[in-house]
mmCIF file of C-alpha atoms in Angstrom:
data_model
loop_
_atom_site.group_PDB
_atom_site.id
_atom_site.type_symbol
_atom_site.label_atom_id
_atom_site.label_comp_id
_atom_site.label_asym_id
_atom_site.label_seq_id
_atom_site.Cartn_x
_atom_site.Cartn_y
_atom_site.Cartn_z
ATOM 1 C CA UNK A 939 0.000 0.000 0.000
ATOM 2 C CA UNK A 940 2.837 2.383 0.917
ATOM 3 C CA UNK A 941 4.633 1.570 -2.325
ATOM 4 C CA UNK A 942 1.552 2.472 -4.368
ATOM 5 C CA UNK A 943 1.215 5.808 -2.586
ATOM 6 C CA UNK A 944 4.876 6.639 -3.189
ATOM 7 C CA UNK A 945 4.515 5.733 -6.868
ATOM 8 C CA UNK A 946 1.460 8.009 -7.298
ATOM 9 C CA UNK A 947 3.106 10.927 -5.501
ATOM 10 C CA UNK A 948 6.279 10.608 -7.560
ATOM 11 C CA UNK A 949 4.255 10.647 -10.790
ATOM 12 C CA UNK A 950 2.444 13.830 -9.649
ATOM 13 C CA UNK A 951 5.705 15.554 -8.764
ATOM 14 C CA UNK A 952 7.246 14.648 -12.091
ATOM 15 C CA UNK A 953 4.157 15.790 -13.947
ATOM 16 C CA UNK A 954 4.160 19.105 -12.062
ATOM 17 C CA UNK A 955 7.834 19.666 -12.738
ATOM 18 C CA UNK A 956 7.277 18.972 -16.416
ATOM 19 C CA UNK A 957 4.397 21.396 -16.597
ATOM 20 C CA UNK A 958 6.317 24.118 -14.764
ATOM 21 C CA UNK A 959 9.448 23.838 -16.889
ATOM 22 C CA UNK A 960 7.535 23.527 -20.148
ATOM 23 C CA UNK A 961 9.063 21.269 -22.733
ATOM 24 C CA UNK A 962 12.558 21.664 -21.322
ATOM 25 C CA UNK A 963 12.488 18.429 -19.332
ATOM 26 C CA UNK A 964 11.060 15.241 -20.734
ATOM 27 C CA UNK A 965 11.452 11.688 -19.600
ATOM 28 C CA UNK A 966 12.033 9.186 -22.384
ATOM 29 C CA UNK A 967 11.007 5.582 -22.053
ATOM 30 C CA UNK A 968 12.780 4.491 -25.259
ATOM 31 C CA UNK A 969 15.528 1.848 -24.814
ATOM 32 C CA UNK A 970 19.084 3.195 -24.574
ATOM 33 C CA UNK A 971 21.240 2.510 -27.645
ATOM 34 C CA UNK A 972 23.652 -0.316 -26.940
ATOM 35 C CA UNK A 973 27.330 0.275 -27.612
ATOM 36 C CA UNK A 974 28.886 -2.078 -30.135
ATOM 37 C CA UNK A 975 31.360 -3.636 -27.770
ATOM 38 C CA UNK A 976 32.173 -6.355 -30.272
ATOM 39 C CA UNK A 977 33.124 -3.962 -33.073
ATOM 40 C CA UNK A 978 36.678 -3.177 -31.965
ATOM 41 C CA UNK A 979 37.537 -6.833 -31.427
ATOM 42 C CA UNK A 980 35.973 -7.747 -34.760
ATOM 43 C CA UNK A 981 37.941 -5.118 -36.665
ATOM 44 C CA UNK A 982 41.171 -6.194 -34.987
ATOM 45 C CA UNK A 983 40.507 -9.813 -35.909
ATOM 46 C CA UNK A 984 39.825 -8.813 -39.507
ATOM 47 C CA UNK A 985 43.087 -6.870 -39.584
ATOM 48 C CA UNK A 986 45.075 -9.840 -38.297
ATOM 49 C CA UNK A 987 43.448 -12.300 -40.694
ATOM 50 C CA UNK A 988 43.820 -10.065 -43.743
ATOM 51 C CA UNK A 989 46.483 -11.018 -46.320
ATOM 52 C CA UNK A 990 49.804 -9.156 -46.058
ATOM 53 C CA UNK A 991 49.742 -5.744 -47.669
ATOM 54 C CA UNK A 992 52.620 -3.866 -49.219
ATOM 55 C CA UNK A 993 53.816 -0.880 -47.248
ATOM 56 C CA UNK A 994 53.525 1.214 -50.417
ATOM 57 C CA UNK A 995 49.778 0.449 -50.540
ATOM 58 C CA UNK A 996 49.208 2.051 -47.136
ATOM 59 C CA UNK A 997 48.780 5.787 -46.448
ATOM 60 C CA UNK A 998 51.670 8.216 -45.932
ATOM 61 C CA UNK A 999 54.119 6.532 -48.293
ATOM 62 C CA UNK A 1000 56.844 8.501 -50.069
ATOM 63 C CA UNK A 1001 59.275 6.192 -51.859
ATOM 64 C CA UNK A 1002 62.017 8.794 -52.310
ATOM 65 C CA UNK A 1003 61.828 9.785 -48.641
ATOM 66 C CA UNK A 1004 61.905 6.128 -47.586
ATOM 67 C CA UNK A 1005 65.043 5.531 -49.678
ATOM 68 C CA UNK A 1006 66.738 8.491 -48.012
ATOM 69 C CA UNK A 1007 65.615 7.296 -44.581
ATOM 70 C CA UNK A 1008 67.028 3.833 -45.293
ATOM 71 C CA UNK A 1009 70.397 5.362 -46.188
ATOM 72 C CA UNK A 1010 70.465 7.475 -43.023
ATOM 73 C CA UNK A 1011 69.316 4.567 -40.882
ATOM 74 C CA UNK A 1012 72.329 2.527 -41.983
ATOM 75 C CA UNK A 1013 74.578 5.599 -41.605
ATOM 76 C CA UNK A 1014 76.089 4.968 -45.018
ATOM 77 C CA UNK A 1015 76.737 7.382 -47.874
ATOM 78 C CA UNK A 1016 74.799 5.897 -50.796
ATOM 79 C CA UNK A 1017 74.235 7.337 -54.221
ATOM 80 C CA UNK A 1018 70.440 7.564 -54.221
ATOM 81 C CA UNK A 1019 70.188 6.607 -57.884
ATOM 82 C CA UNK A 1020 72.261 3.462 -57.304
ATOM 83 C CA UNK A 1021 70.331 2.650 -54.147
ATOM 84 C CA UNK A 1022 67.021 2.928 -55.997
ATOM 85 C CA UNK A 1023 68.378 0.641 -58.716
ATOM 86 C CA UNK A 1024 69.387 -1.888 -56.052
ATOM 87 C CA UNK A 1025 65.744 -2.372 -55.081
ATOM 88 C CA UNK A 1026 64.455 -2.919 -58.650
ATOM 89 C CA UNK A 1027 64.182 -6.612 -59.551
ATOM 90 C CA UNK A 1028 63.726 -7.933 -63.068
ATOM 91 C CA UNK A 1029 60.465 -9.673 -62.116
ATOM 92 C CA UNK A 1030 58.970 -6.289 -61.185
ATOM 93 C CA UNK A 1031 59.859 -4.789 -64.570
ATOM 94 C CA UNK A 1032 58.360 -7.783 -66.378
ATOM 95 C CA UNK A 1033 55.126 -7.671 -64.365
ATOM 96 C CA UNK A 1034 54.689 -3.917 -64.851
ATOM 97 C CA UNK A 1035 55.260 -4.154 -68.597
ATOM 98 C CA UNK A 1036 52.753 -7.026 -68.821
ATOM 99 C CA UNK A 1037 50.200 -4.991 -66.864
ATOM 100 C CA UNK A 1038 50.646 -2.056 -69.224
ATOM 101 C CA UNK A 1039 50.149 -4.278 -72.248
ATOM 102 C CA UNK A 1040 46.913 -5.591 -70.748
ATOM 103 C CA UNK A 1041 45.707 -2.007 -70.350
ATOM 104 C CA UNK A 1042 46.277 -1.399 -74.052
ATOM 105 C CA UNK A 1043 49.061 1.152 -73.698
ATOM 106 C CA UNK A 1044 51.127 1.906 -76.791
ATOM 107 C CA UNK A 1045 54.180 -0.244 -77.377
ATOM 108 C CA UNK A 1046 56.450 2.783 -77.188
ATOM 109 C CA UNK A 1047 55.331 3.592 -73.655
ATOM 110 C CA UNK A 1048 55.045 0.010 -72.407
ATOM 111 C CA UNK A 1049 58.770 -0.358 -71.717
ATOM 112 C CA UNK A 1050 59.855 1.021 -68.346
ATOM 113 C CA UNK A 1051 62.911 3.229 -68.163
ATOM 114 C CA UNK A 1052 64.319 1.192 -65.284
ATOM 115 C CA UNK A 1053 67.461 -0.870 -64.808
ATOM 116 C CA UNK A 1054 67.291 -4.010 -62.693
ATOM 117 C CA UNK A 1055 69.697 -4.858 -59.891
ATOM 118 C CA UNK A 1056 71.343 -7.925 -61.437
ATOM 119 C CA UNK A 1057 74.676 -6.193 -62.092
ATOM 120 C CA UNK A 1058 74.830 -4.656 -58.611
ATOM 121 C CA UNK A 1059 73.915 -8.010 -57.048
ATOM 122 C CA UNK A 1060 76.782 -9.752 -58.850
ATOM 123 C CA UNK A 1061 79.205 -7.116 -57.615
ATOM 124 C CA UNK A 1062 77.869 -7.443 -54.069
ATOM 125 C CA UNK A 1063 78.173 -11.240 -54.025
ATOM 126 C CA UNK A 1064 81.703 -11.179 -55.427
ATOM 127 C CA UNK A 1065 82.906 -8.529 -52.982
ATOM 128 C CA UNK A 1066 81.227 -10.124 -49.944
ATOM 129 C CA UNK A 1067 82.689 -13.561 -50.588
ATOM 130 C CA UNK A 1068 86.193 -12.252 -51.270
ATOM 131 C CA UNK A 1069 86.135 -9.978 -48.206
ATOM 132 C CA UNK A 1070 84.882 -12.723 -45.877
ATOM 133 C CA UNK A 1071 87.487 -15.139 -47.241
ATOM 134 C CA UNK A 1072 90.284 -12.646 -46.519
ATOM 135 C CA UNK A 1073 88.917 -12.040 -43.016
ATOM 136 C CA UNK A 1074 88.888 -15.731 -42.098
ATOM 137 C CA UNK A 1075 92.265 -16.398 -43.686
ATOM 138 C CA UNK A 1076 93.758 -13.611 -41.571
ATOM 139 C CA UNK A 1077 91.964 -14.611 -38.367
ATOM 140 C CA UNK A 1078 92.451 -18.391 -38.721
ATOM 141 C CA UNK A 1079 95.611 -19.027 -40.763
ATOM 142 C CA UNK A 1080 95.663 -22.739 -39.835
ATOM 143 C CA UNK A 1081 92.060 -23.377 -40.857
ATOM 144 C CA UNK A 1082 91.896 -25.429 -44.081
ATOM 145 C CA UNK A 1083 90.541 -23.817 -47.209
ATOM 146 C CA UNK A 1084 87.489 -26.099 -47.127
ATOM 147 C CA UNK A 1085 86.617 -24.844 -43.651
ATOM 148 C CA UNK A 1086 86.924 -21.222 -44.741
ATOM 149 C CA UNK A 1087 84.792 -21.982 -47.786
ATOM 150 C CA UNK A 1088 82.131 -23.569 -45.569
ATOM 151 C CA UNK A 1089 82.012 -20.465 -43.354
ATOM 152 C CA UNK A 1090 81.719 -18.158 -46.365
ATOM 153 C CA UNK A 1091 78.984 -20.333 -47.899
ATOM 154 C CA UNK A 1092 77.074 -20.270 -44.616
ATOM 155 C CA UNK A 1093 77.265 -16.491 -44.228
ATOM 156 C CA UNK A 1094 76.209 -15.858 -47.834
ATOM 157 C CA UNK A 1095 73.474 -18.495 -47.896
ATOM 158 C CA UNK A 1096 69.928 -17.600 -48.877
ATOM 159 C CA UNK A 1097 68.466 -18.298 -45.442
ATOM 160 C CA UNK A 1098 70.922 -16.129 -43.520
ATOM 161 C CA UNK A 1099 71.078 -13.239 -45.990
ATOM 162 C CA UNK A 1100 67.283 -13.034 -46.269
ATOM 163 C CA UNK A 1101 67.067 -13.054 -42.451
ATOM 164 C CA UNK A 1102 69.461 -10.097 -42.213
ATOM 165 C CA UNK A 1103 67.584 -8.301 -44.999
ATOM 166 C CA UNK A 1104 64.241 -8.723 -43.230
ATOM 167 C CA UNK A 1105 65.659 -7.224 -40.042
ATOM 168 C CA UNK A 1106 66.747 -4.193 -42.060
ATOM 169 C CA UNK A 1107 63.210 -3.861 -43.549
ATOM 170 C CA UNK A 1108 64.534 -4.291 -47.077
ATOM 171 C CA UNK A 1109 61.323 -6.101 -48.051
ATOM 172 C CA UNK A 1110 59.347 -2.850 -47.671
ATOM 173 C CA UNK A 1111 61.458 -1.091 -50.307
ATOM 174 C CA UNK A 1112 61.971 -4.014 -52.689
ATOM 175 C CA UNK A 1113 60.156 -3.703 -56.010
ATOM 176 C CA UNK A 1114 59.067 -7.255 -56.751
ATOM 177 C CA UNK A 1115 56.189 -9.016 -58.470
ATOM 178 C CA UNK A 1116 55.314 -11.212 -55.485
ATOM 179 C CA UNK A 1117 54.486 -10.221 -51.929
ATOM 180 C CA UNK A 1118 55.671 -11.230 -49.373
ATOM 181 C CA UNK A 1119 59.052 -10.995 -51.074
ATOM 182 C CA UNK A 1120 60.552 -14.480 -51.661
ATOM 183 C CA UNK A 1121 63.845 -15.288 -49.861
ATOM 184 C CA UNK A 1122 65.853 -15.530 -53.088
ATOM 185 C CA UNK A 1123 64.719 -12.045 -54.138
ATOM 186 C CA UNK A 1124 65.579 -10.688 -50.688
ATOM 187 C CA UNK A 1125 69.030 -12.243 -50.932
ATOM 188 C CA UNK A 1126 69.655 -10.740 -54.370
ATOM 189 C CA UNK A 1127 68.360 -7.336 -53.270
ATOM 190 C CA UNK A 1128 70.601 -7.243 -50.200
ATOM 191 C CA UNK A 1129 73.662 -8.089 -52.277
ATOM 192 C CA UNK A 1130 72.585 -5.365 -54.724
ATOM 193 C CA UNK A 1131 72.533 -2.898 -51.811
ATOM 194 C CA UNK A 1132 76.103 -3.980 -51.009
ATOM 195 C CA UNK A 1133 77.011 -3.445 -54.668
ATOM 196 C CA UNK A 1134 75.467 0.035 -54.561
ATOM 197 C CA UNK A 1135 77.490 0.869 -51.452
ATOM 198 C CA UNK A 1136 80.652 -0.437 -53.137
ATOM 199 C CA UNK A 1137 80.121 1.897 -56.088
ATOM 200 C CA UNK A 1138 79.169 4.802 -53.813
ATOM 201 C CA UNK A 1139 81.652 4.686 -50.919
ATOM 202 C CA UNK A 1140 84.434 2.343 -51.994
ATOM 203 C CA UNK A 1141 85.706 -1.034 -50.739
ATOM 204 C CA UNK A 1142 86.838 0.100 -47.283
ATOM 205 C CA UNK A 1143 83.428 1.199 -45.999
ATOM 206 C CA UNK A 1144 81.727 -1.657 -47.814
ATOM 207 C CA UNK A 1145 84.030 -4.130 -46.078
ATOM 208 C CA UNK A 1146 83.073 -2.683 -42.692
ATOM 209 C CA UNK A 1147 79.408 -2.971 -43.665
ATOM 210 C CA UNK A 1148 79.830 -6.647 -44.630
ATOM 211 C CA UNK A 1149 81.775 -7.342 -41.449
ATOM 212 C CA UNK A 1150 79.196 -5.699 -39.173
ATOM 213 C CA UNK A 1151 76.169 -7.468 -40.642
ATOM 214 C CA UNK A 1152 77.527 -10.902 -41.585
ATOM 215 C CA UNK A 1153 80.235 -12.015 -39.159
ATOM 216 C CA UNK A 1154 78.110 -11.483 -35.968
ATOM 217 C CA UNK A 1155 75.808 -14.225 -37.289
ATOM 218 C CA UNK A 1156 78.515 -16.716 -36.220
ATOM 219 C CA UNK A 1157 77.973 -15.914 -32.534
ATOM 220 C CA UNK A 1158 76.883 -19.064 -30.713
ATOM 221 C CA UNK A 1159 77.608 -21.316 -33.703
ATOM 222 C CA UNK A 1160 79.929 -24.322 -33.618
ATOM 223 C CA UNK A 1161 82.376 -24.731 -36.494
ATOM 224 C CA UNK A 1162 81.459 -28.349 -37.125
ATOM 225 C CA UNK A 1163 77.753 -27.511 -37.241
ATOM 226 C CA UNK A 1164 78.590 -25.408 -40.290
ATOM 227 C CA UNK A 1165 81.434 -27.434 -41.758
ATOM 228 C CA UNK A 1166 80.785 -31.144 -42.252
ATOM 229 C CA UNK A 1167 84.154 -32.885 -42.548
ATOM 230 C CA UNK A 1168 83.569 -35.924 -44.753
ATOM 231 C CA UNK A 1169 87.067 -37.475 -44.661
ATOM 232 C CA UNK A 1170 88.891 -36.231 -41.541
ATOM 233 C CA UNK A 1171 91.918 -38.503 -41.924
ATOM 234 C CA UNK A 1172 92.409 -37.587 -45.567
ATOM 235 C CA UNK A 1173 92.108 -33.892 -44.711
ATOM 236 C CA UNK A 1174 94.708 -34.263 -41.947
ATOM 237 C CA UNK A 1175 97.161 -36.022 -44.276
ATOM 238 C CA UNK A 1176 96.620 -33.325 -46.898
ATOM 239 C CA UNK A 1177 97.289 -30.494 -44.442
ATOM 240 C CA UNK A 1178 100.405 -32.207 -43.056
ATOM 241 C CA UNK A 1179 101.721 -32.758 -46.572
ATOM 242 C CA UNK A 1180 101.351 -29.033 -47.306
ATOM 243 C CA UNK A 1181 103.508 -28.310 -44.251
ATOM 244 C CA UNK A 1182 106.126 -30.943 -45.190
ATOM 245 C CA UNK A 1183 105.266 -33.044 -42.141
ATOM 246 C CA UNK A 1184 105.257 -36.821 -42.128
ATOM 247 C CA UNK A 1185 101.991 -38.746 -42.243
ATOM 248 C CA UNK A 1186 100.270 -39.364 -38.897
ATOM 249 C CA UNK A 1187 100.759 -42.661 -37.087
ATOM 250 C CA UNK A 1188 97.797 -44.075 -35.099
ATOM 251 C CA UNK A 1189 98.564 -45.591 -31.685
ATOM 252 C CA UNK A 1190 96.352 -47.112 -29.020
ATOM 253 C CA UNK A 1191 96.730 -44.996 -25.903
ATOM 254 C CA UNK A 1192 94.199 -46.758 -23.661
ATOM 255 C CA UNK A 1193 91.909 -49.737 -23.870
ATOM 256 C CA UNK A 1194 89.141 -51.192 -21.767
ATOM 257 C CA UNK A 1195 87.165 -54.439 -21.852
ATOM 258 C CA UNK A 1196 89.274 -56.053 -24.547
ATOM 259 C CA UNK A 1197 87.939 -59.556 -23.853
ATOM 260 C CA UNK A 1198 84.297 -58.449 -23.683
ATOM 261 C CA UNK A 1199 81.669 -58.029 -26.372
ATOM 262 C CA UNK A 1200 82.014 -54.225 -26.323
ATOM 263 C CA UNK A 1201 85.703 -53.313 -26.074
ATOM 264 C CA UNK A 1202 86.763 -49.686 -25.834
ATOM 265 C CA UNK A 1203 89.911 -48.273 -27.427
ATOM 266 C CA UNK A 1204 91.412 -44.792 -27.284
ATOM 267 C CA UNK A 1205 93.471 -44.062 -30.401
ATOM 268 C CA UNK A 1206 95.865 -41.137 -30.697
ATOM 269 C CA UNK A 1207 97.467 -39.730 -33.835
ATOM 270 C CA UNK A 1208 101.147 -38.839 -33.709
ATOM 271 C CA UNK A 1209 103.468 -37.297 -36.254
ATOM 272 C CA UNK A 1210 106.989 -35.894 -36.292
ATOM 273 C CA UNK A 1211 107.338 -32.129 -36.561
#
């Protein structure tokens, strides 16, 4: 009974207040609009599940400014024209010319006035391999040539070079038909960047660049994880022959369980110096 009286009185007070204030105060009984709490999570999920998009297809992209920023980020003095050429792959030129032909553009304007990075990449590969070989020969004079070759092959391999290139964001500047950029294209582009630096700043600075980005990749690596010695005894005889040392002589230094099914022998190699 008390609740009913309170309800009636409250309705009268509200009605009187509404009449006194005119149309300034009105009570709405319409349902409040619900916030789309799911929208932000849905948009984020769509963004994560979307296929990878080129950086050049996103807003605020200036290719010339990005090339300059890349040069300053590496703190190297590049010729901008050579650096731009280093990022142009032959597959990009072919795809762009094919796209222009499909659009019906005249044959005279179909061809792009661009040079691919094949020449710069060859120069970069040649310089990198020769520089790394000289470094290891100076640091490890007793290491056989096959071991040095294995280290150089490891540091210039497609997997390692593409890994270094990705960490330098080279894939964002690479002009390529496919995206994401394949590892072989990343490898060629990175060597082309080295070739551009060689033609811009000379061999001394380029050697420091190769040293700083390649040789640290050996940290934590074991030599025999990289270099698989197929014939150790033959390699030892070959190295001793080069030094005019007699062939090694094997001798049993210790033995255990000779009369058992599983005997154990310790064999040492000796030679006269």
